[in-house]
Amino acid sequence: VPAVATERRFAQRLRRCLEEEQLLDGRYQLQQVPGGRVALPVLEEKLSQLCLTAEMPWELLRIQDAVPSRAARRRTPARQLRDELRRLLGEAWSEELERDVPHAWQRHGDLVLLREDSFRAAPWHRLGSALWETVASALGARRVARRGRVMPDGMRTPSVTLLLGQDGWVEHVDNGIRYTFDVTKCMFSPGNITEKLRVASLPCSGEVVVDLYAGIGYFTLPFLVHAGAAFVHACEWNSHAVEALHRTLVLNGVRDRCHIHAGDSRQLQLRDVADRVNLGLIPSSEEGWPVACRVLKKDTGGVLHIHHNVETPPAPAPPQSSVLPAERGSPEAASSGAEAQPPTEDAGEEMPGARLRPEWQRWAEATAARIQGLLAELHGRPWRTSVLHVEAVKSYAPRVHHLVLDLECRPVLP
């Protein structure tokens, strides 16, 4: 950080001078330097405007470990990012550019993953690498990437551009589990944290689990690390996710308790091995139901965890009631008129744990009947299916909820 050093008796006069000329850098404190002097931080981009009188002894120097000011320490990362970019652009800064600066992002270790609508205005493009270096510095990162739309290739391949840095491999710690993956080739869904925590708490000690859609190990690892599963067969057809899953298993010391089946899970050759099957695919895991039935232990059965997006029709509008004038200014009335936020994958209409709606109950019962029929047809004898639980993970879109059905499946003994 560039700074002007002077004797202590001149420090306040110099400070007033720098403030009047708008040269003082408010991000940093005044600091003592050798020789009983005081150093005042100066804005790098305004050094050329520095013009001090000879009657005041001063010296220009650089401070390696400048101490942030109290105001700078209170700034949020988003505010700090805007301030740094405003300084970078100077007079070219505008309201349009300010709207283009992101307020939120994902962080994976030293990599910041920006939203797809960040920095799309033309003036940003002229800055080149200086823009991404400024973003990284302001957010305390070393690498910067920007995500695009998920590609419709059946593998949910992300469209991510690495803007600063050499590679996209990152490590993410979630509930004590270390995941590693390449952000430019694999998705990471932080919105499923409630279901991952629930899986981690399941009583799976000594069980064999088949995870039909393993990805980078969202549920495979909680089954192994926390739920106590004896062994997991993890099925995944995305080669990049398979590589990430292999690395993650090694990172967590559970590689010897998992076999990765690379390829289409519909072609899985396993039979009669599983105490529990996870079908973590949305919007529907229906194509995996026959496979799940085949891998369940034929003599004892087990539990299926079936993911599905279920649409809930809009509820009829309640009868309107008159509102007294005095009520319109109440906090309750004000809150009801808050600006609506657009629905996203991770923020929905209801939080997990919502009451079981009739539509959800009907879906669960219909699924239980379908699975019962598949099992009876496969084994040539009757089976019993019981709905243990329906978990509301999140609202995926308006009136569309991501649900998980825990379905117990047992053969009927003669």
Short mmCIF file of C-alpha atoms in Angstrom, two decimals, residues 34-403:
data_model
loop_
_atom_site.label_atom_id
_atom_site.label_comp_id
_atom_site.label_asym_id
_atom_site.label_seq_id
_atom_site.Cartn_x
_atom_site.Cartn_y
_atom_site.Cartn_z
CA PRO A 34 10.72 3.71 11.97
CA GLY A 35 12.17 7.09 12.94
CA GLY A 36 9.21 8.16 15.07
CA ARG A 37 7.18 8.95 11.96
CA VAL A 38 3.56 8.32 10.98
CA ALA A 39 2.52 6.85 7.61
CA LEU A 40 -0.78 7.84 5.98
CA PRO A 41 -2.13 5.46 3.25
CA VAL A 42 -2.68 7.00 -0.17
CA LEU A 43 -4.85 5.77 -3.04
CA GLU A 44 -2.65 4.04 -5.63
CA GLU A 45 -4.51 5.46 -8.62
CA LYS A 46 -4.10 9.06 -7.35
CA LEU A 47 -0.37 9.05 -6.66
CA SER A 48 0.21 11.26 -9.69
CA GLN A 49 -1.92 13.98 -8.02
CA LEU A 50 0.21 14.01 -4.89
CA CYS A 51 1.72 17.47 -4.46
CA LEU A 52 2.90 18.47 -0.98
CA THR A 53 4.79 21.60 0.13
CA ALA A 54 8.49 21.48 1.03
CA GLU A 55 7.87 23.08 4.45
CA MET A 56 6.43 19.76 5.62
CA PRO A 57 9.03 16.95 5.60
CA TRP A 58 7.55 13.88 3.94
CA GLU A 59 8.60 10.71 2.17
CA LEU A 60 6.73 8.31 -0.10
CA LEU A 61 7.02 4.63 0.90
CA ARG A 62 5.14 1.34 0.64
CA ILE A 63 3.71 -0.62 3.57
CA GLN A 64 3.74 -4.39 3.06
CA ASP A 65 1.29 -5.36 5.83
CA ALA A 66 -1.09 -2.43 6.02
CA VAL A 67 -3.65 -2.65 8.86
CA PRO A 68 -7.29 -2.35 7.69
CA SER A 69 -9.29 0.49 9.18
CA ARG A 70 -12.26 -0.18 11.44
CA ALA A 71 -14.64 0.87 8.67
CA ALA A 72 -12.98 -1.58 6.25
CA ARG A 73 -13.25 -4.40 8.78
CA ARG A 74 -16.99 -3.70 9.11
CA ARG A 75 -17.62 -3.88 5.37
CA THR A 76 -19.35 -6.93 3.98
CA PRO A 77 -17.50 -8.80 1.21
CA ALA A 78 -20.10 -7.59 -1.32
CA ARG A 79 -19.58 -3.97 -0.29
CA GLN A 80 -15.82 -4.40 -0.36
CA LEU A 81 -16.04 -5.85 -3.87
CA ARG A 82 -18.08 -2.86 -5.11
CA ASP A 83 -15.67 -0.39 -3.49
CA GLU A 84 -12.63 -2.03 -5.09
CA LEU A 85 -14.26 -2.09 -8.52
CA ARG A 86 -15.35 1.53 -8.20
CA ARG A 87 -11.74 2.46 -7.50
CA LEU A 88 -10.55 0.38 -10.44
CA LEU A 89 -12.92 2.04 -12.92
CA GLY A 90 -12.71 5.58 -11.57
CA GLU A 91 -14.80 7.98 -13.65
CA ALA A 92 -16.11 5.13 -15.83
CA TRP A 93 -18.15 3.79 -12.87
CA SER A 94 -21.93 3.90 -13.42
CA GLU A 95 -25.20 2.67 -11.92
CA GLU A 96 -25.45 0.12 -14.74
CA LEU A 97 -22.10 -1.39 -13.76
CA GLU A 98 -23.03 -1.40 -10.08
CA ARG A 99 -26.13 -3.47 -10.90
CA ASP A 100 -23.84 -5.91 -12.74
CA VAL A 101 -21.70 -6.60 -9.64
CA PRO A 102 -22.83 -9.81 -7.85
CA HIS A 103 -24.15 -9.73 -4.29
CA ALA A 104 -23.72 -13.47 -3.74
CA TRP A 105 -21.43 -16.28 -4.93
CA GLN A 106 -20.28 -19.77 -4.02
CA ARG A 107 -16.94 -20.25 -2.32
CA HIS A 108 -14.96 -23.47 -2.59
CA GLY A 109 -11.68 -23.08 -0.72
CA ASP A 110 -9.63 -20.44 -2.55
CA LEU A 111 -11.99 -20.39 -5.57
CA VAL A 112 -14.98 -18.08 -5.92
CA LEU A 113 -17.73 -19.22 -8.30
CA LEU A 114 -19.74 -16.27 -9.63
CA ARG A 115 -23.30 -16.29 -10.91
CA GLU A 116 -23.83 -16.47 -14.66
CA ASP A 117 -25.23 -12.91 -14.83
CA SER A 118 -22.14 -11.33 -13.22
CA PHE A 119 -19.99 -8.81 -15.15
CA ARG A 120 -21.77 -9.14 -18.49
CA ALA A 121 -21.79 -5.42 -19.41
CA ALA A 122 -19.37 -4.38 -22.17
CA PRO A 123 -17.10 -2.07 -20.09
CA TRP A 124 -15.97 -5.00 -17.93
CA HIS A 125 -14.53 -6.83 -20.95
CA ARG A 126 -12.00 -4.06 -21.59
CA LEU A 127 -10.40 -4.60 -18.17
CA GLY A 128 -9.15 -8.09 -18.99
CA SER A 129 -7.31 -9.93 -16.22
CA ALA A 130 -7.25 -6.80 -14.01
CA LEU A 131 -10.97 -7.31 -13.34
CA TRP A 132 -10.59 -10.89 -12.11
CA GLU A 133 -7.50 -10.06 -10.07
CA THR A 134 -9.46 -7.28 -8.36
CA VAL A 135 -12.41 -9.61 -7.70
CA ALA A 136 -10.10 -12.25 -6.21
CA SER A 137 -8.30 -9.71 -4.02
CA ALA A 138 -11.52 -8.16 -2.72
CA LEU A 139 -13.03 -11.56 -1.86
CA GLY A 140 -9.88 -13.12 -0.43
CA ALA A 141 -9.59 -15.74 -3.19
CA ARG A 142 -6.89 -16.92 -5.59
CA ARG A 143 -9.12 -18.28 -8.35
CA VAL A 144 -12.29 -16.98 -9.98
CA ALA A 145 -14.80 -18.83 -12.15
CA ARG A 146 -18.24 -18.00 -13.56
CA ARG A 147 -20.99 -20.52 -14.04
CA GLY A 148 -23.40 -20.74 -16.95
CA ARG A 149 -26.50 -22.79 -17.54
CA VAL A 150 -26.41 -26.51 -16.79
CA MET A 151 -26.05 -28.37 -20.08
CA PRO A 152 -29.01 -30.61 -21.11
CA ASP A 153 -26.83 -33.69 -21.64
CA GLY A 154 -28.41 -35.97 -19.03
CA MET A 155 -25.39 -35.58 -16.76
CA ARG A 156 -26.09 -32.05 -15.48
CA THR A 157 -22.68 -30.98 -16.79
CA PRO A 158 -22.00 -27.41 -15.66
CA SER A 159 -21.02 -24.71 -18.11
CA VAL A 160 -18.33 -23.02 -16.02
CA THR A 161 -15.56 -20.72 -17.27
CA LEU A 162 -12.35 -20.42 -15.26
CA LEU A 163 -11.45 -16.71 -15.31
CA LEU A 164 -8.43 -16.65 -13.01
CA GLY A 165 -6.28 -19.64 -12.07
CA GLN A 166 -4.85 -22.77 -13.64
CA ASP A 167 -7.40 -25.51 -12.80
CA GLY A 168 -10.87 -25.98 -11.37
CA TRP A 169 -10.22 -28.68 -8.74
CA VAL A 170 -11.53 -27.61 -5.33
CA GLU A 171 -12.26 -29.12 -1.95
CA HIS A 172 -15.51 -28.55 -0.08
CA VAL A 173 -16.17 -29.65 3.52
CA ASP A 174 -19.77 -30.54 4.30
CA ASN A 175 -20.85 -32.09 7.63
CA GLY A 176 -17.30 -33.24 8.31
CA ILE A 177 -16.96 -34.87 4.87
CA ARG A 178 -14.33 -33.67 2.41
CA TYR A 179 -15.57 -33.55 -1.19
CA THR A 180 -13.21 -32.77 -4.07
CA PHE A 181 -14.29 -32.07 -7.65
CA ASP A 182 -13.56 -29.93 -10.69
CA VAL A 183 -16.07 -27.05 -10.74
CA THR A 184 -15.75 -26.77 -14.51
CA LYS A 185 -16.89 -30.38 -14.99
CA CYS A 186 -19.05 -31.36 -11.98
CA MET A 187 -22.02 -29.90 -10.13
CA PHE A 188 -22.17 -29.36 -6.38
CA SER A 189 -25.64 -28.84 -4.88
CA PRO A 190 -25.47 -27.13 -1.47
CA GLY A 191 -29.28 -27.02 -1.44
CA ASN A 192 -29.53 -30.75 -0.57
CA ILE A 193 -27.83 -30.30 2.80
CA THR A 194 -30.93 -31.26 4.82
CA GLU A 195 -31.26 -34.60 3.01
CA LYS A 196 -27.52 -35.30 3.33
CA LEU A 197 -27.78 -34.69 7.07
CA ARG A 198 -30.82 -36.99 7.26
CA VAL A 199 -29.01 -39.75 5.37
CA ALA A 200 -26.05 -39.36 7.74
CA SER A 201 -28.37 -40.07 10.68
CA LEU A 202 -29.97 -43.24 9.25
CA PRO A 203 -29.31 -46.53 11.12
CA CYS A 204 -27.27 -48.33 8.44
CA SER A 205 -24.77 -50.20 10.60
CA GLY A 206 -23.69 -53.42 8.85
CA GLU A 207 -25.87 -52.75 5.77
CA VAL A 208 -25.00 -52.98 2.09
CA VAL A 209 -26.24 -49.90 0.21
CA VAL A 210 -26.64 -49.34 -3.52
CA ASP A 211 -26.50 -45.67 -4.58
CA LEU A 212 -27.89 -45.66 -8.13
CA TYR A 213 -27.02 -42.03 -8.97
CA ALA A 214 -23.87 -41.34 -6.96
CA GLY A 215 -22.52 -38.22 -8.65
CA ILE A 216 -19.47 -37.02 -6.71
CA GLY A 217 -20.75 -38.82 -3.61
CA TYR A 218 -23.45 -36.54 -2.17
CA PHE A 219 -25.12 -39.48 -0.44
CA THR A 220 -22.50 -42.21 -0.87
CA LEU A 221 -20.18 -40.47 1.59
CA PRO A 222 -22.79 -39.78 4.34
CA PHE A 223 -23.80 -43.48 4.16
CA LEU A 224 -20.17 -44.53 4.64
CA VAL A 225 -18.77 -41.87 6.97
CA HIS A 226 -21.68 -41.18 9.33
CA ALA A 227 -24.47 -43.75 8.86
CA GLY A 228 -22.15 -46.74 9.35
CA ALA A 229 -22.92 -48.66 6.15
CA ALA A 230 -20.69 -51.72 5.78
CA PHE A 231 -20.38 -51.33 2.00
CA VAL A 232 -21.74 -49.08 -0.76
CA HIS A 233 -22.08 -49.85 -4.47
CA ALA A 234 -21.93 -46.42 -6.14
CA CYS A 235 -23.26 -46.15 -9.72
CA GLU A 236 -22.33 -43.16 -11.91
CA TRP A 237 -22.11 -42.63 -15.69
CA ASN A 238 -20.35 -39.22 -15.78
CA SER A 239 -16.61 -39.94 -16.07
CA HIS A 240 -15.69 -36.62 -14.44
CA ALA A 241 -17.93 -37.38 -11.46
CA VAL A 242 -16.43 -40.88 -11.23
CA GLU A 243 -12.94 -39.39 -10.96
CA ALA A 244 -14.12 -36.93 -8.30
CA LEU A 245 -15.88 -39.70 -6.36
CA HIS A 246 -12.73 -41.84 -6.39
CA ARG A 247 -10.64 -38.94 -5.02
CA THR A 248 -13.27 -38.12 -2.39
CA LEU A 249 -13.43 -41.72 -1.15
CA VAL A 250 -9.63 -41.70 -0.74
CA LEU A 251 -9.71 -38.30 1.03
CA ASN A 252 -12.15 -39.66 3.61
CA GLY A 253 -10.42 -43.02 4.11
CA VAL A 254 -13.36 -45.17 2.95
CA ARG A 255 -12.17 -46.31 -0.50
CA ASP A 256 -12.02 -49.96 0.61
CA ARG A 257 -15.73 -49.96 1.54
CA CYS A 258 -17.05 -48.75 -1.81
CA HIS A 259 -17.13 -50.15 -5.34
CA ILE A 260 -17.73 -47.66 -8.15
CA HIS A 261 -19.81 -49.00 -11.05
CA ALA A 262 -19.02 -46.64 -13.94
CA GLY A 263 -21.72 -46.56 -16.61
CA ASP A 264 -25.50 -46.52 -17.02
CA SER A 265 -27.11 -47.77 -13.81
CA ARG A 266 -29.98 -49.23 -15.85
CA GLN A 267 -27.47 -51.83 -17.10
CA LEU A 268 -26.21 -52.68 -13.60
CA GLN A 269 -25.57 -56.43 -13.26
CA LEU A 270 -25.92 -56.60 -9.46
CA ARG A 271 -28.75 -58.68 -7.98
CA ASP A 272 -29.86 -59.65 -4.49
CA VAL A 273 -27.21 -57.63 -2.57
CA ALA A 274 -28.79 -54.52 -1.02
CA ASP A 275 -30.37 -53.79 2.33
CA ARG A 276 -30.98 -50.23 1.18
CA VAL A 277 -31.13 -48.45 -2.20
CA ASN A 278 -30.80 -44.72 -2.77
CA LEU A 279 -32.47 -43.28 -5.89
CA GLY A 280 -31.33 -39.65 -5.69
CA LEU A 281 -32.34 -38.43 -9.14
CA ILE A 282 -34.79 -35.64 -9.95
CA PRO A 283 -37.16 -34.76 -11.50
CA SER A 284 -37.84 -38.51 -11.45
CA SER A 285 -35.95 -41.68 -10.56
CA GLU A 286 -38.64 -43.90 -12.10
CA GLU A 287 -36.34 -45.46 -14.69
CA GLY A 288 -34.27 -46.84 -11.83
CA TRP A 289 -37.16 -48.56 -10.00
CA PRO A 290 -36.76 -51.95 -11.78
CA VAL A 291 -33.01 -51.91 -11.01
CA ALA A 292 -33.70 -51.04 -7.38
CA CYS A 293 -36.08 -53.98 -7.10
CA ARG A 294 -33.48 -56.35 -8.62
CA VAL A 295 -30.66 -55.34 -6.26
CA LEU A 296 -32.76 -55.63 -3.06
CA LYS A 297 -32.11 -58.82 -1.11
CA LYS A 298 -34.78 -61.24 -2.34
CA ASP A 299 -35.23 -63.07 0.97
CA THR A 300 -35.28 -60.11 3.36
CA GLY A 301 -35.97 -57.03 1.24
CA GLY A 302 -34.96 -53.59 2.49
CA VAL A 303 -35.63 -49.85 2.20
CA LEU A 304 -35.78 -47.67 -0.92
CA HIS A 305 -35.17 -43.90 -0.75
CA ILE A 306 -37.04 -42.62 -3.82
CA HIS A 307 -36.50 -39.00 -4.95
CA HIS A 308 -39.12 -37.30 -7.10
CA ASN A 309 -40.41 -33.83 -7.97
CA VAL A 310 -44.12 -33.67 -7.13
CA GLU A 311 -46.33 -30.87 -8.40
CA THR A 312 -48.82 -29.34 -5.98
CA PRO A 313 -51.79 -27.50 -7.54
CA PRO A 314 -52.43 -24.01 -6.19
CA ALA A 315 -54.63 -23.87 -3.12
CA PRO A 316 -57.98 -22.10 -3.53
CA ALA A 317 -57.78 -18.44 -2.57
CA PRO A 318 -59.19 -17.71 0.90
CA PRO A 319 -62.24 -15.45 1.07
CA GLN A 320 -61.17 -11.82 1.16
CA SER A 321 -61.80 -9.92 4.36
CA SER A 322 -61.93 -6.20 4.80
CA VAL A 323 -58.91 -4.52 6.38
CA LEU A 324 -59.45 -1.64 8.75
CA PRO A 325 -57.46 1.52 7.84
CA ALA A 326 -55.52 1.34 11.10
CA GLU A 327 -54.28 -2.17 10.24
CA ARG A 328 -52.66 -1.12 6.98
CA GLY A 329 -49.72 0.44 8.77
CA SER A 330 -49.07 -2.52 11.05
CA PRO A 331 -45.85 -4.57 10.80
CA GLU A 332 -47.92 -7.59 9.73
CA ALA A 333 -49.51 -5.71 6.87
CA ALA A 334 -46.16 -4.28 5.81
CA SER A 335 -44.47 -7.67 5.77
CA SER A 336 -47.19 -9.21 3.62
CA GLY A 337 -46.36 -6.71 0.89
CA ALA A 338 -42.65 -7.52 0.75
CA GLU A 339 -41.07 -7.77 -2.66
CA ALA A 340 -41.36 -11.32 -4.02
CA GLN A 341 -38.13 -13.14 -4.79
CA PRO A 342 -37.85 -15.31 -7.90
CA PRO A 343 -37.94 -19.02 -7.12
CA THR A 344 -34.61 -20.83 -7.22
CA GLU A 345 -33.45 -24.39 -6.75
CA ASP A 346 -32.41 -23.72 -3.18
CA ALA A 347 -35.06 -21.27 -2.00
CA GLY A 348 -38.66 -22.38 -2.18
CA GLU A 349 -42.15 -21.87 -0.93
CA GLU A 350 -41.79 -24.03 2.17
CA MET A 351 -39.00 -25.21 4.39
CA PRO A 352 -38.24 -28.90 4.90
CA GLY A 353 -40.47 -30.52 7.47
CA ALA A 354 -43.67 -29.16 5.94
CA ARG A 355 -46.90 -31.04 6.65
CA LEU A 356 -47.73 -34.00 4.39
CA ARG A 357 -50.02 -32.64 1.72
CA PRO A 358 -52.74 -34.82 0.13
CA GLU A 359 -50.91 -34.72 -3.24
CA TRP A 360 -47.71 -35.97 -1.60
CA GLN A 361 -49.60 -38.75 0.18
CA ARG A 362 -51.25 -39.85 -3.07
CA TRP A 363 -47.88 -39.89 -4.86
CA ALA A 364 -46.31 -41.95 -2.04
CA GLU A 365 -49.14 -44.49 -2.06
CA ALA A 366 -49.14 -44.80 -5.87
CA THR A 367 -45.36 -45.29 -5.87
CA ALA A 368 -45.63 -47.94 -3.14
CA ALA A 369 -48.22 -49.82 -5.23
CA ARG A 370 -46.01 -49.64 -8.36
CA ILE A 371 -42.96 -50.93 -6.51
CA GLN A 372 -45.03 -53.72 -4.93
CA GLY A 373 -46.14 -54.82 -8.38
CA LEU A 374 -42.58 -54.73 -9.78
CA LEU A 375 -41.27 -56.85 -6.90
CA ALA A 376 -44.08 -59.40 -7.20
CA GLU A 377 -43.53 -59.70 -10.96
CA LEU A 378 -39.75 -60.03 -10.54
CA HIS A 379 -39.82 -62.71 -7.85
CA GLY A 380 -43.06 -64.51 -8.64
CA ARG A 381 -44.46 -64.10 -5.13
CA PRO A 382 -46.24 -61.35 -3.16
CA TRP A 383 -44.38 -58.50 -1.46
CA ARG A 384 -45.47 -55.92 1.08
CA THR A 385 -44.52 -52.23 0.79
CA SER A 386 -44.96 -49.70 3.60
CA VAL A 387 -44.53 -45.91 3.51
CA LEU A 388 -42.13 -45.12 6.35
CA HIS A 389 -41.67 -41.39 5.74
CA VAL A 390 -42.02 -38.63 3.14
CA GLU A 391 -39.35 -35.94 3.39
CA ALA A 392 -39.83 -32.50 1.79
CA VAL A 393 -36.30 -31.49 0.75
CA LYS A 394 -37.01 -28.16 -0.92
CA SER A 395 -39.27 -26.30 -3.29
CA TYR A 396 -37.66 -26.72 -6.69
CA ALA A 397 -39.95 -24.38 -8.61
CA PRO A 398 -43.34 -22.73 -8.00
CA ARG A 399 -45.63 -25.49 -6.62
CA VAL A 400 -43.04 -28.20 -7.41
CA HIS A 401 -41.48 -29.92 -4.40
CA HIS A 402 -38.50 -32.24 -4.25
CA LEU A 403 -39.64 -35.16 -2.06
#
